[in-house]
Short mmCIF file of C-alpha atoms in Angstrom, two decimals:
data_model
loop_
_atom_site.label_atom_id
_atom_site.label_comp_id
_atom_site.label_asym_id
_atom_site.label_seq_id
_atom_site.Cartn_x
_atom_site.Cartn_y
_atom_site.Cartn_z
CA MET A 756 87.50 74.92 78.42
CA ILE A 757 87.47 78.46 77.19
CA ASN A 758 85.18 79.39 80.06
CA LEU A 759 87.73 78.18 82.57
CA LEU A 760 90.29 80.57 81.21
CA LYS A 761 88.02 83.57 81.38
CA ASN A 762 88.49 86.01 84.19
CA TYR A 763 85.00 87.05 85.10
CA LYS A 764 86.26 89.48 87.72
CA LYS A 765 86.99 91.86 84.89
CA TYR A 766 83.50 91.54 83.49
CA SER A 767 80.92 94.22 84.18
CA ASP A 768 77.67 93.23 85.88
CA GLU A 769 75.84 93.88 82.65
CA LYS A 770 78.08 91.42 80.80
CA LEU A 771 77.74 88.76 83.47
CA VAL A 772 73.95 88.69 83.51
CA PRO A 773 73.45 87.04 80.07
CA LEU A 774 76.02 84.40 81.03
CA VAL A 775 74.19 83.69 84.27
CA VAL A 776 70.94 83.30 82.35
CA LYS A 777 72.67 80.63 80.25
CA GLY A 778 73.63 78.81 83.43
CA ASN A 779 77.31 79.74 83.56
CA GLU A 780 78.35 78.88 87.11
CA ARG A 781 81.52 80.92 87.22
CA ALA A 782 79.73 84.00 86.01
CA PHE A 783 77.07 83.40 88.63
CA ASN A 784 79.66 83.02 91.39
CA GLU A 785 81.20 86.31 90.41
CA LEU A 786 77.91 88.18 90.29
CA TYR A 787 76.72 86.59 93.52
CA SER A 788 79.90 87.49 95.36
CA ARG A 789 79.47 91.10 94.26
CA TYR A 790 75.95 91.48 95.55
CA GLU A 791 75.12 88.83 98.14
CA LYS A 792 76.10 90.87 101.18
CA LYS A 793 74.74 94.16 99.93
CA MET A 794 71.41 92.72 98.97
CA TYR A 795 71.14 90.59 102.06
CA ARG A 796 71.73 93.62 104.28
CA PHE A 797 69.24 95.61 102.27
CA PHE A 798 66.58 92.96 102.82
CA TYR A 799 67.61 92.53 106.43
CA ARG A 800 67.09 96.21 107.08
CA MET A 801 63.95 96.51 105.00
CA LEU A 802 62.40 93.49 106.68
CA ASN A 803 62.96 94.65 110.22
CA ARG A 804 66.03 92.51 110.76
CA ASP A 805 64.24 89.28 109.97
CA THR A 806 67.21 87.15 108.93
CA GLU A 807 65.13 84.24 107.73
CA ARG A 808 63.00 86.33 105.41
CA ALA A 809 66.07 88.27 104.29
CA ASN A 810 67.64 84.98 103.22
CA ASP A 811 64.45 83.96 101.44
CA LEU A 812 64.22 87.19 99.54
CA LEU A 813 67.90 87.10 98.66
CA GLN A 814 67.31 83.68 97.16
CA ASP A 815 64.20 84.88 95.32
CA LEU A 816 66.10 87.83 93.96
CA PHE A 817 68.88 85.71 92.48
CA ILE A 818 66.39 83.19 91.13
CA LYS A 819 64.85 86.09 89.25
CA ILE A 820 68.24 86.96 87.82
CA ILE A 821 68.88 83.37 86.75
CA GLU A 822 65.47 82.71 85.29
CA LYS A 823 64.39 86.13 84.09
CA GLY A 824 67.66 87.95 83.67
CA ASP A 825 67.05 88.06 79.93
CA ARG A 826 64.44 90.73 80.66
CA PHE A 827 67.17 92.95 82.02
CA ASP A 828 67.90 95.79 79.64
CA THR A 829 71.69 95.78 79.37
CA ASP A 830 71.63 99.47 78.54
CA ARG A 831 70.58 100.11 82.13
CA LYS A 832 72.82 99.89 85.13
CA PHE A 833 72.50 96.44 86.65
CA SER A 834 72.71 97.55 90.28
CA THR A 835 69.86 100.03 89.79
CA TRP A 836 67.72 97.33 88.24
CA LEU A 837 68.64 94.94 91.03
CA TYR A 838 67.62 97.36 93.76
CA ALA A 839 64.37 98.08 91.94
CA VAL A 840 63.59 94.35 91.81
CA ALA A 841 64.62 93.97 95.45
CA GLY A 842 62.40 96.91 96.40
CA ASN A 843 59.47 95.25 94.65
CA LEU A 844 60.14 92.01 96.50
CA CYS A 845 60.02 93.94 99.75
CA LYS A 846 56.74 95.58 98.78
CA ASN A 847 55.27 92.15 98.03
CA GLU A 848 56.52 90.95 101.36
CA TYR A 849 54.91 93.88 103.16
CA ARG A 850 51.63 93.09 101.44
CA ARG A 851 51.93 89.44 102.39
CA VAL A 852 52.65 90.26 106.00
CA GLU A 853 49.84 92.78 106.05
CA ARG A 854 47.40 90.20 104.75
CA LEU A 855 48.67 87.72 107.28
CA THR A 856 48.37 90.10 110.18
CA ASN A 857 44.96 91.27 109.04
CA ASN A 858 43.82 87.68 108.93
CA GLN A 859 45.13 87.09 112.36
CA GLU A 860 43.75 90.42 113.53
CA LYS A 861 47.08 91.08 115.03
CA MET A 862 49.66 93.65 114.07
CA ILE A 863 53.26 92.65 114.18
CA THR A 864 54.09 96.01 115.65
CA ASP A 865 52.09 95.07 118.72
CA VAL A 866 54.69 92.60 119.78
CA ARG A 867 57.57 94.91 118.98
CA PRO A 868 58.85 97.33 121.57
CA GLY A 869 57.40 100.61 120.43
CA LEU A 870 58.55 104.12 120.96
CA ASP A 871 55.29 105.43 122.28
CA ASN A 872 56.44 105.21 125.82
CA GLU A 873 59.08 107.88 125.64
CA MET A 874 59.62 107.72 129.36
CA ASP A 875 61.65 104.58 128.73
CA PHE A 876 64.35 106.94 127.58
CA TYR A 877 63.95 109.42 130.30
CA LEU A 878 67.36 108.86 131.78
CA PRO A 879 69.76 109.91 129.06
CA ASN A 880 72.90 109.29 131.01
CA ALA A 881 72.06 105.65 131.37
CA ILE A 882 71.47 105.22 127.71
CA ASP A 883 74.52 104.08 125.90
CA ARG A 884 75.23 103.97 122.24
CA SER A 885 73.87 100.47 121.80
CA LEU A 886 70.51 101.44 123.25
CA PHE A 887 70.41 104.47 121.05
CA THR A 888 71.13 102.21 118.08
CA THR A 889 68.39 99.82 119.08
CA ARG A 890 65.89 102.63 119.31
CA LEU A 891 67.08 104.04 116.04
CA THR A 892 66.51 100.68 114.41
CA ASP A 893 63.02 100.52 115.82
CA ALA A 894 62.31 104.04 114.67
CA LEU A 895 63.55 103.13 111.25
CA GLU A 896 61.14 100.24 111.10
CA GLU A 897 58.30 102.57 111.93
CA LEU A 898 58.98 104.85 109.02
CA GLU A 899 56.75 104.67 105.96
CA ASP A 900 58.05 102.21 103.38
CA ILE A 901 59.05 104.85 100.86
CA HIS A 902 60.93 106.88 103.45
CA ARG A 903 62.66 103.85 104.88
CA THR A 904 63.64 102.59 101.43
CA CYS A 905 65.08 105.97 100.56
CA PHE A 906 66.97 106.20 103.80
CA ILE A 907 68.44 102.70 103.57
CA LEU A 908 69.39 103.08 99.93
CA ARG A 909 71.14 106.35 100.70
CA TYR A 910 72.89 105.68 104.01
CA GLN A 911 73.32 101.94 104.06
CA GLU A 912 73.66 101.08 100.39
CA GLU A 913 75.26 104.45 99.66
CA LEU A 914 73.48 104.94 96.38
CA SER A 915 73.52 108.42 94.90
CA ILE A 916 70.36 110.53 94.82
CA LYS A 917 70.18 109.94 91.07
CA GLU A 918 70.45 106.17 91.47
CA ILE A 919 67.76 106.16 94.13
CA SER A 920 65.50 108.18 91.87
CA GLU A 921 65.99 105.53 89.18
CA VAL A 922 65.39 102.67 91.58
CA MET A 923 62.27 104.25 93.02
CA GLU A 924 61.20 105.71 89.71
CA CYS A 925 60.66 109.20 91.03
CA PRO A 926 62.33 112.60 90.51
CA GLU A 927 65.52 113.43 92.38
CA GLY A 928 63.71 116.22 94.21
CA THR A 929 61.29 113.69 95.63
CA VAL A 930 64.18 111.56 96.85
CA LYS A 931 65.72 114.54 98.63
CA SER A 932 62.40 115.40 100.15
CA ARG A 933 61.86 111.84 101.33
CA LEU A 934 65.31 111.77 102.87
CA TYR A 935 64.55 115.00 104.68
CA TYR A 936 61.31 113.65 106.10
CA ALA A 937 62.90 110.33 107.01
CA LEU A 938 65.66 112.05 108.92
CA ARG A 939 63.31 114.47 110.63
CA LYS A 940 60.96 111.68 111.58
CA LEU A 941 63.77 109.59 113.00
CA SER A 942 65.11 112.57 114.79
CA ASP A 943 61.69 113.31 116.30
CA LYS A 944 61.35 109.73 117.44
CA LEU A 945 64.69 109.98 119.15
CA GLN A 946 64.19 113.47 120.55
CA VAL A 947 64.45 112.14 124.09
CA PHE A 948 68.15 111.94 123.47
CA ARG A 949 68.32 115.67 123.10
CA PRO A 950 68.93 117.56 126.34
CA GLU A 951 66.59 120.42 125.47
CA ALA A 952 63.84 117.96 124.65
CA LEU A 953 64.39 116.19 127.92
CA LYS A 954 64.18 119.43 129.80
CA LYS A 955 60.92 120.18 128.06
CA MET A 956 59.57 116.73 128.85
CA ASN A 957 60.59 117.09 132.49
CA TYR A 958 58.89 120.44 132.68
CA GLU A 959 55.72 119.11 131.14
CA LYS A 960 55.74 116.16 133.47
CA GLN A 961 56.11 118.36 136.51
CA ALA A 962 53.47 120.74 135.27
CA GLY A 963 51.12 117.87 134.52
CA MET B 315 60.24 135.42 98.79
CA ARG B 316 60.19 131.82 97.86
CA SER B 317 60.77 129.41 100.73
CA ARG B 318 63.39 126.74 100.46
CA PRO B 319 62.15 123.25 99.74
CA ALA B 320 62.13 120.81 102.63
CA ASN B 321 64.77 118.45 101.41
CA ILE B 322 68.28 117.30 101.96
CA ASP B 323 70.87 117.67 99.30
CA ARG B 324 74.41 116.46 99.14
CA GLN B 325 75.80 119.69 100.57
CA ILE B 326 73.65 119.67 103.69
CA GLU B 327 74.29 116.00 104.14
CA GLN B 328 78.03 116.63 104.11
CA LEU B 329 77.67 119.44 106.63
CA MET B 330 75.71 117.19 108.96
CA LEU B 331 78.26 114.44 108.73
CA THR B 332 81.17 116.72 109.43
CA LYS B 333 80.13 119.75 111.48
CA SER B 334 78.01 120.55 114.47
CA TYR B 335 75.88 123.68 114.32
CA THR B 336 78.41 125.72 116.25
CA GLN B 337 81.09 124.87 113.73
CA LEU B 338 79.12 126.12 110.75
CA THR B 339 80.11 129.29 108.96
CA ALA B 340 77.65 132.11 108.40
CA GLU B 341 77.29 131.10 104.79
CA GLU B 342 76.53 127.52 105.75
CA ILE B 343 73.99 128.63 108.31
CA LEU B 344 72.30 130.63 105.59
CA LEU B 345 72.08 127.46 103.55
CA LEU B 346 70.22 125.74 106.35
CA GLU B 347 67.79 128.56 106.89
CA GLU B 348 64.12 127.58 106.82
CA ARG B 349 65.03 123.94 106.86
CA PHE B 350 66.67 123.40 110.23
CA SER B 351 66.75 125.30 113.44
CA PRO B 352 70.01 124.92 115.38
CA ALA B 353 68.42 122.33 117.66
CA ASN B 354 66.90 120.43 114.77
CA TYR B 355 70.15 120.50 112.89
CA ASP B 356 72.07 118.94 115.76
CA ALA B 357 69.38 116.39 116.44
CA THR B 358 69.17 115.40 112.81
CA ARG B 359 72.93 115.30 112.65
CA LYS B 360 73.08 112.99 115.62
CA THR B 361 70.51 110.71 114.04
CA LEU B 362 72.35 110.66 110.76
CA LEU B 363 75.68 109.89 112.39
CA ALA B 364 74.12 107.18 114.51
CA ALA B 365 72.43 105.65 111.49
CA THR B 366 75.54 105.59 109.33
CA ASP B 367 77.50 104.22 112.26
CA MET B 368 74.92 101.51 112.81
CA PHE B 369 74.87 100.58 109.15
CA ALA B 370 78.64 100.34 109.17
CA ARG B 371 78.79 98.11 112.24
CA ASP B 372 75.74 95.92 111.87
CA LEU B 373 76.83 93.68 109.02
CA PRO B 374 74.94 90.40 109.00
CA LEU B 375 75.86 87.73 106.48
CA PRO B 376 73.54 85.63 104.35
CA SER B 377 73.17 81.94 104.97
CA PRO B 378 75.45 79.70 102.85
CA GLU B 379 72.38 77.59 102.10
CA VAL B 380 71.10 80.34 99.85
CA LYS B 381 74.00 79.93 97.49
CA ALA B 382 73.73 76.14 97.56
CA ASN B 383 70.06 76.38 96.60
CA LEU B 384 70.81 78.89 93.90
CA LEU B 385 73.45 76.65 92.36
CA LYS B 386 70.82 73.94 91.98
CA VAL B 387 68.51 76.40 90.25
CA LEU B 388 71.41 77.44 88.05
CA ALA B 389 72.14 73.83 87.04
CA ALA B 390 68.49 73.35 86.09
CA GLN B 391 68.62 76.58 84.13
CA LYS B 392 71.73 75.44 82.29
CA GLU B 393 70.03 72.22 81.26
CA LYS B 394 66.97 74.13 80.08
CA SER B 395 69.13 76.61 78.24
CA THR B 396 71.07 73.84 76.45
CA LYS B 397 67.87 72.19 75.25
CA SER B 398 66.36 75.39 73.97
CA ASN B 399 69.70 76.33 72.41
CA TRP B 400 69.50 73.50 69.92
CA TRP B 401 66.26 74.79 68.56
CA SER B 402 67.20 78.42 68.71
CA THR B 403 70.45 77.66 66.88
CA LEU B 404 68.52 75.89 64.20
CA LEU B 405 65.85 78.52 63.88
CA ASN B 406 68.12 81.50 64.24
CA TYR B 407 70.97 80.16 62.12
CA PRO B 408 72.39 83.20 60.41
CA VAL B 409 71.89 82.56 56.68
CA PRO B 410 73.14 85.34 54.42
CA ALA B 411 70.20 86.92 52.65
CA TRP B 412 71.74 86.37 49.24
CA GLN B 413 71.54 82.60 49.58
CA PRO B 414 67.75 82.24 49.76
CA ALA B 415 67.44 85.10 47.29
CA LEU B 416 69.63 83.24 44.83
CA GLY B 417 67.64 80.06 45.33
CA VAL B 418 64.34 81.79 44.65
CA SER B 419 65.82 83.55 41.63
CA LEU B 420 67.02 80.28 40.13
CA VAL B 421 63.63 78.69 40.58
CA LEU B 422 61.90 81.66 38.99
CA LEU B 423 64.46 81.70 36.21
CA TYR B 424 63.80 78.08 35.45
CA PHE B 425 60.09 78.65 35.01
CA PHE B 426 59.98 82.14 33.60
CA ALA B 427 63.24 82.56 31.74
CA PRO B 428 62.57 84.88 28.80
CA TRP B 429 64.66 82.89 26.30
CA THR B 430 62.86 79.58 26.79
CA GLY B 431 59.83 80.73 24.82
CA THR B 432 61.75 82.33 21.95
CA GLN B 433 63.91 79.46 20.89
CA ASN B 434 63.49 78.05 17.47
CA PHE B 435 60.57 75.76 17.33
CA SER B 436 62.53 73.09 15.53
CA ASP B 437 65.06 72.94 18.37
CA GLN B 438 62.47 72.35 20.98
CA ASN B 439 60.91 69.33 22.30
CA VAL B 440 57.42 69.41 21.03
CA PHE B 441 54.47 67.75 22.48
CA ALA B 442 52.87 65.95 19.68
CA LEU B 443 52.26 62.46 18.60
CA GLN B 444 54.59 59.86 17.41
CA GLU B 445 53.40 56.52 16.20
CA ALA B 446 50.09 57.31 17.60
CA ASP B 447 46.77 57.62 15.96
CA ILE B 448 45.45 61.09 15.88
CA VAL B 449 41.79 60.79 15.49
CA GLN B 450 40.61 63.57 13.34
CA GLU B 451 37.07 64.56 13.04
CA ALA B 452 35.91 66.63 10.26
CA VAL B 453 34.11 69.69 11.36
CA ALA B 454 33.20 70.37 7.82
CA PRO B 455 31.66 67.34 6.17
CA GLY B 456 33.97 65.65 3.73
CA TYR B 457 37.01 67.70 4.63
CA LEU B 458 38.81 65.27 6.90
CA ALA B 459 37.45 61.87 7.34
CA ALA B 460 40.50 59.75 7.81
CA SER B 461 43.01 59.48 10.55
CA VAL B 462 46.26 61.21 10.19
CA PRO B 463 49.07 58.73 9.84
CA ALA B 464 51.51 58.57 12.63
CA VAL B 465 54.80 60.27 12.12
CA THR B 466 58.11 58.65 12.82
CA ALA B 467 60.58 61.46 12.55
CA PRO B 468 60.35 63.71 15.56
CA VAL B 469 62.08 67.02 15.55
CA ARG B 470 63.47 66.17 18.91
CA ARG B 471 62.55 63.41 21.22
CA LYS B 472 62.22 63.32 24.84
CA ASN B 473 62.16 59.77 25.86
CA VAL B 474 60.27 58.89 28.89
CA GLY B 475 60.99 55.26 28.36
CA PRO B 476 58.76 52.68 26.75
CA ILE B 477 57.79 51.20 30.04
CA SER B 478 58.17 54.10 32.26
CA SER B 479 57.51 53.43 35.84
CA ASP B 480 56.97 57.08 36.42
CA LEU B 481 53.23 57.24 36.08
CA THR B 482 53.09 60.78 37.30
CA GLN B 483 55.32 61.86 34.46
CA LYS B 484 53.29 59.93 31.96
CA HIS B 485 50.10 61.45 33.16
CA THR B 486 51.60 64.86 33.07
CA ILE B 487 52.56 64.36 29.45
CA LEU B 488 49.12 63.19 28.60
CA ASP B 489 47.48 66.09 30.33
CA THR B 490 49.77 68.46 28.57
CA LEU B 491 49.14 66.94 25.20
CA GLN B 492 45.47 67.25 25.82
CA GLU B 493 45.96 70.88 26.56
CA VAL B 494 48.13 71.31 23.45
CA ALA B 495 45.44 69.81 21.38
CA GLN B 496 42.77 72.02 22.84
CA THR B 497 44.87 75.07 22.30
CA ILE B 498 45.58 74.08 18.76
CA GLN B 499 41.91 73.64 18.25
CA ARG B 500 41.22 77.10 19.59
CA THR B 501 43.98 78.50 17.44
CA PHE B 502 42.50 76.99 14.32
CA HIS B 503 39.19 78.54 15.01
CA ALA B 504 40.82 81.86 15.43
CA VAL B 505 43.06 81.98 12.39
CA ALA B 506 41.83 79.59 9.80
CA ASP B 507 39.08 79.29 7.35
CA PRO B 508 36.20 77.60 9.05
CA LEU B 509 35.85 75.14 6.25
CA ALA B 510 39.44 74.09 6.54
CA VAL B 511 39.53 73.74 10.28
CA PRO B 512 39.99 70.29 11.61
CA ALA B 513 39.25 69.51 15.21
CA MET B 514 41.87 67.45 16.89
CA GLN B 515 40.87 65.07 19.46
CA LEU B 516 43.49 63.28 21.42
CA SER B 517 42.73 59.99 22.96
CA ASN B 518 44.17 59.26 26.36
CA SER B 519 44.29 55.58 25.60
CA VAL B 520 46.36 56.17 22.53
CA PHE B 521 48.86 58.31 24.35
CA ALA B 522 49.05 55.92 27.21
CA ALA B 523 50.53 53.37 24.92
CA ASN B 524 53.11 55.76 23.57
CA ASP B 525 55.75 57.39 25.61
CA THR B 526 57.04 59.96 23.21
CA ALA B 527 55.18 62.48 21.20
CA GLU B 528 55.62 65.37 18.90
CA ILE B 529 53.99 67.47 16.27
CA ARG B 530 55.77 67.26 13.06
CA PRO B 531 56.39 70.48 11.13
CA GLN B 532 54.61 68.94 8.16
CA THR B 533 51.59 68.36 10.32
CA MET B 534 51.64 71.97 11.26
CA GLU B 535 51.73 72.99 7.66
CA GLN B 536 49.09 70.52 6.79
CA TYR B 537 46.73 71.91 9.33
CA TRP B 538 47.81 75.52 9.03
CA ILE B 539 49.12 75.64 12.48
CA ASP B 540 50.88 78.87 13.02
CA PRO B 541 54.31 78.27 14.65
CA VAL B 542 53.76 81.31 16.78
CA HIS B 543 50.76 79.66 18.34
CA ILE B 544 52.55 76.40 18.69
CA MET B 545 55.39 78.13 20.45
CA ALA B 546 52.91 79.68 22.81
CA VAL B 547 51.40 76.30 23.42
CA GLN B 548 54.79 74.79 23.77
CA ASP B 549 55.78 77.37 26.29
CA GLN B 550 52.64 76.80 28.23
CA SER B 551 53.16 73.09 28.06
CA ARG B 552 56.71 73.25 29.20
CA ARG B 553 55.61 74.86 32.36
CA LEU B 554 53.36 71.99 33.01
CA VAL B 555 55.73 69.19 32.14
CA SER B 556 59.00 68.69 33.80
CA PHE B 557 61.27 66.11 32.33
#
């Protein structure tokens, strides 16, 4: 009865976790509503927009909170811990997929439209924003895991550099460096959208 | 001159999100030196803007099934938690430290209280014999040949009951009396004239038929039993017998 009167909206994440571990449904609903979309989108982006796997990992993540939330150190910030756990789930998923693809002797990237053929983007005027976005998404998927994670945590999840350093357990300088390389790499992949790059490509094509 | 690290900090990020290269001030351009050329800056800026725009627009939602599944897991967890709670409540019940400490102290006090061994001998229950034959054997020929008559006036009696059903208690008394006797015997050897030392032998069968026992002060005098030794024996015996 007392539980029904409690307003869990006022509770911090750190206070809700022990209640969730005890099976308190209202506390769980509150915590879930705070993080379901964020974490789902994180997984969605980290798993190359695979909605099914994103749902699976979201479920796995919250099962971990329910069953092993007592391992959470309440002195830490819950969201940081959550992203760290989510990042580990993604790593496990990458390993699983890698094993799977190795077994099948087939890389998933083979069936994905790659960016190797830059001539696909040769006509910049015909490329609208949605195409640019599609290519950006593909380029993002081709980044190294650590760079992609950094980039998504910073620009999608909007975590601070400090928070990302805690999630990824690395110095802040490393985070900044990874962000730099992620951005440069993406930018290089999308260079065909830059007029000067196009001119250069045209010149090289004619010369070749 | 030390080159600038290849990284992006909050300041550069803000510049990229808000200004094209041509809009930058000289000071801001200096900040970008060695990290971005004008072309790179604009390209990176475009990528960053596109990415943030994409993240803001592409907002997929999780399946409602996920929550339904999680609620089932939660219900199972609640059940598990309730079961384990019973035990943890029992095992982790917060008992103030003074309570067990007091309990232990009382037990120790009962057995080792300093005053229990210093009370007057005559006020104590004494393990001796009442209406029982004490078979005396003379260690020195001709000194003690006869049995000591049973006494009838105990200093203080502790009745176990004529037909006590508590066999454990009876046996404890008997064992203790045996020990008293042996100690008395040892005491005699230590303090008395060898010629005057009787050896007491207590018969289990005799004691089994009698439920109360004592050593009469006269007996002590008769056999030169030092009260100090008796008190020591008594103290030792009391630890062994619990009425």
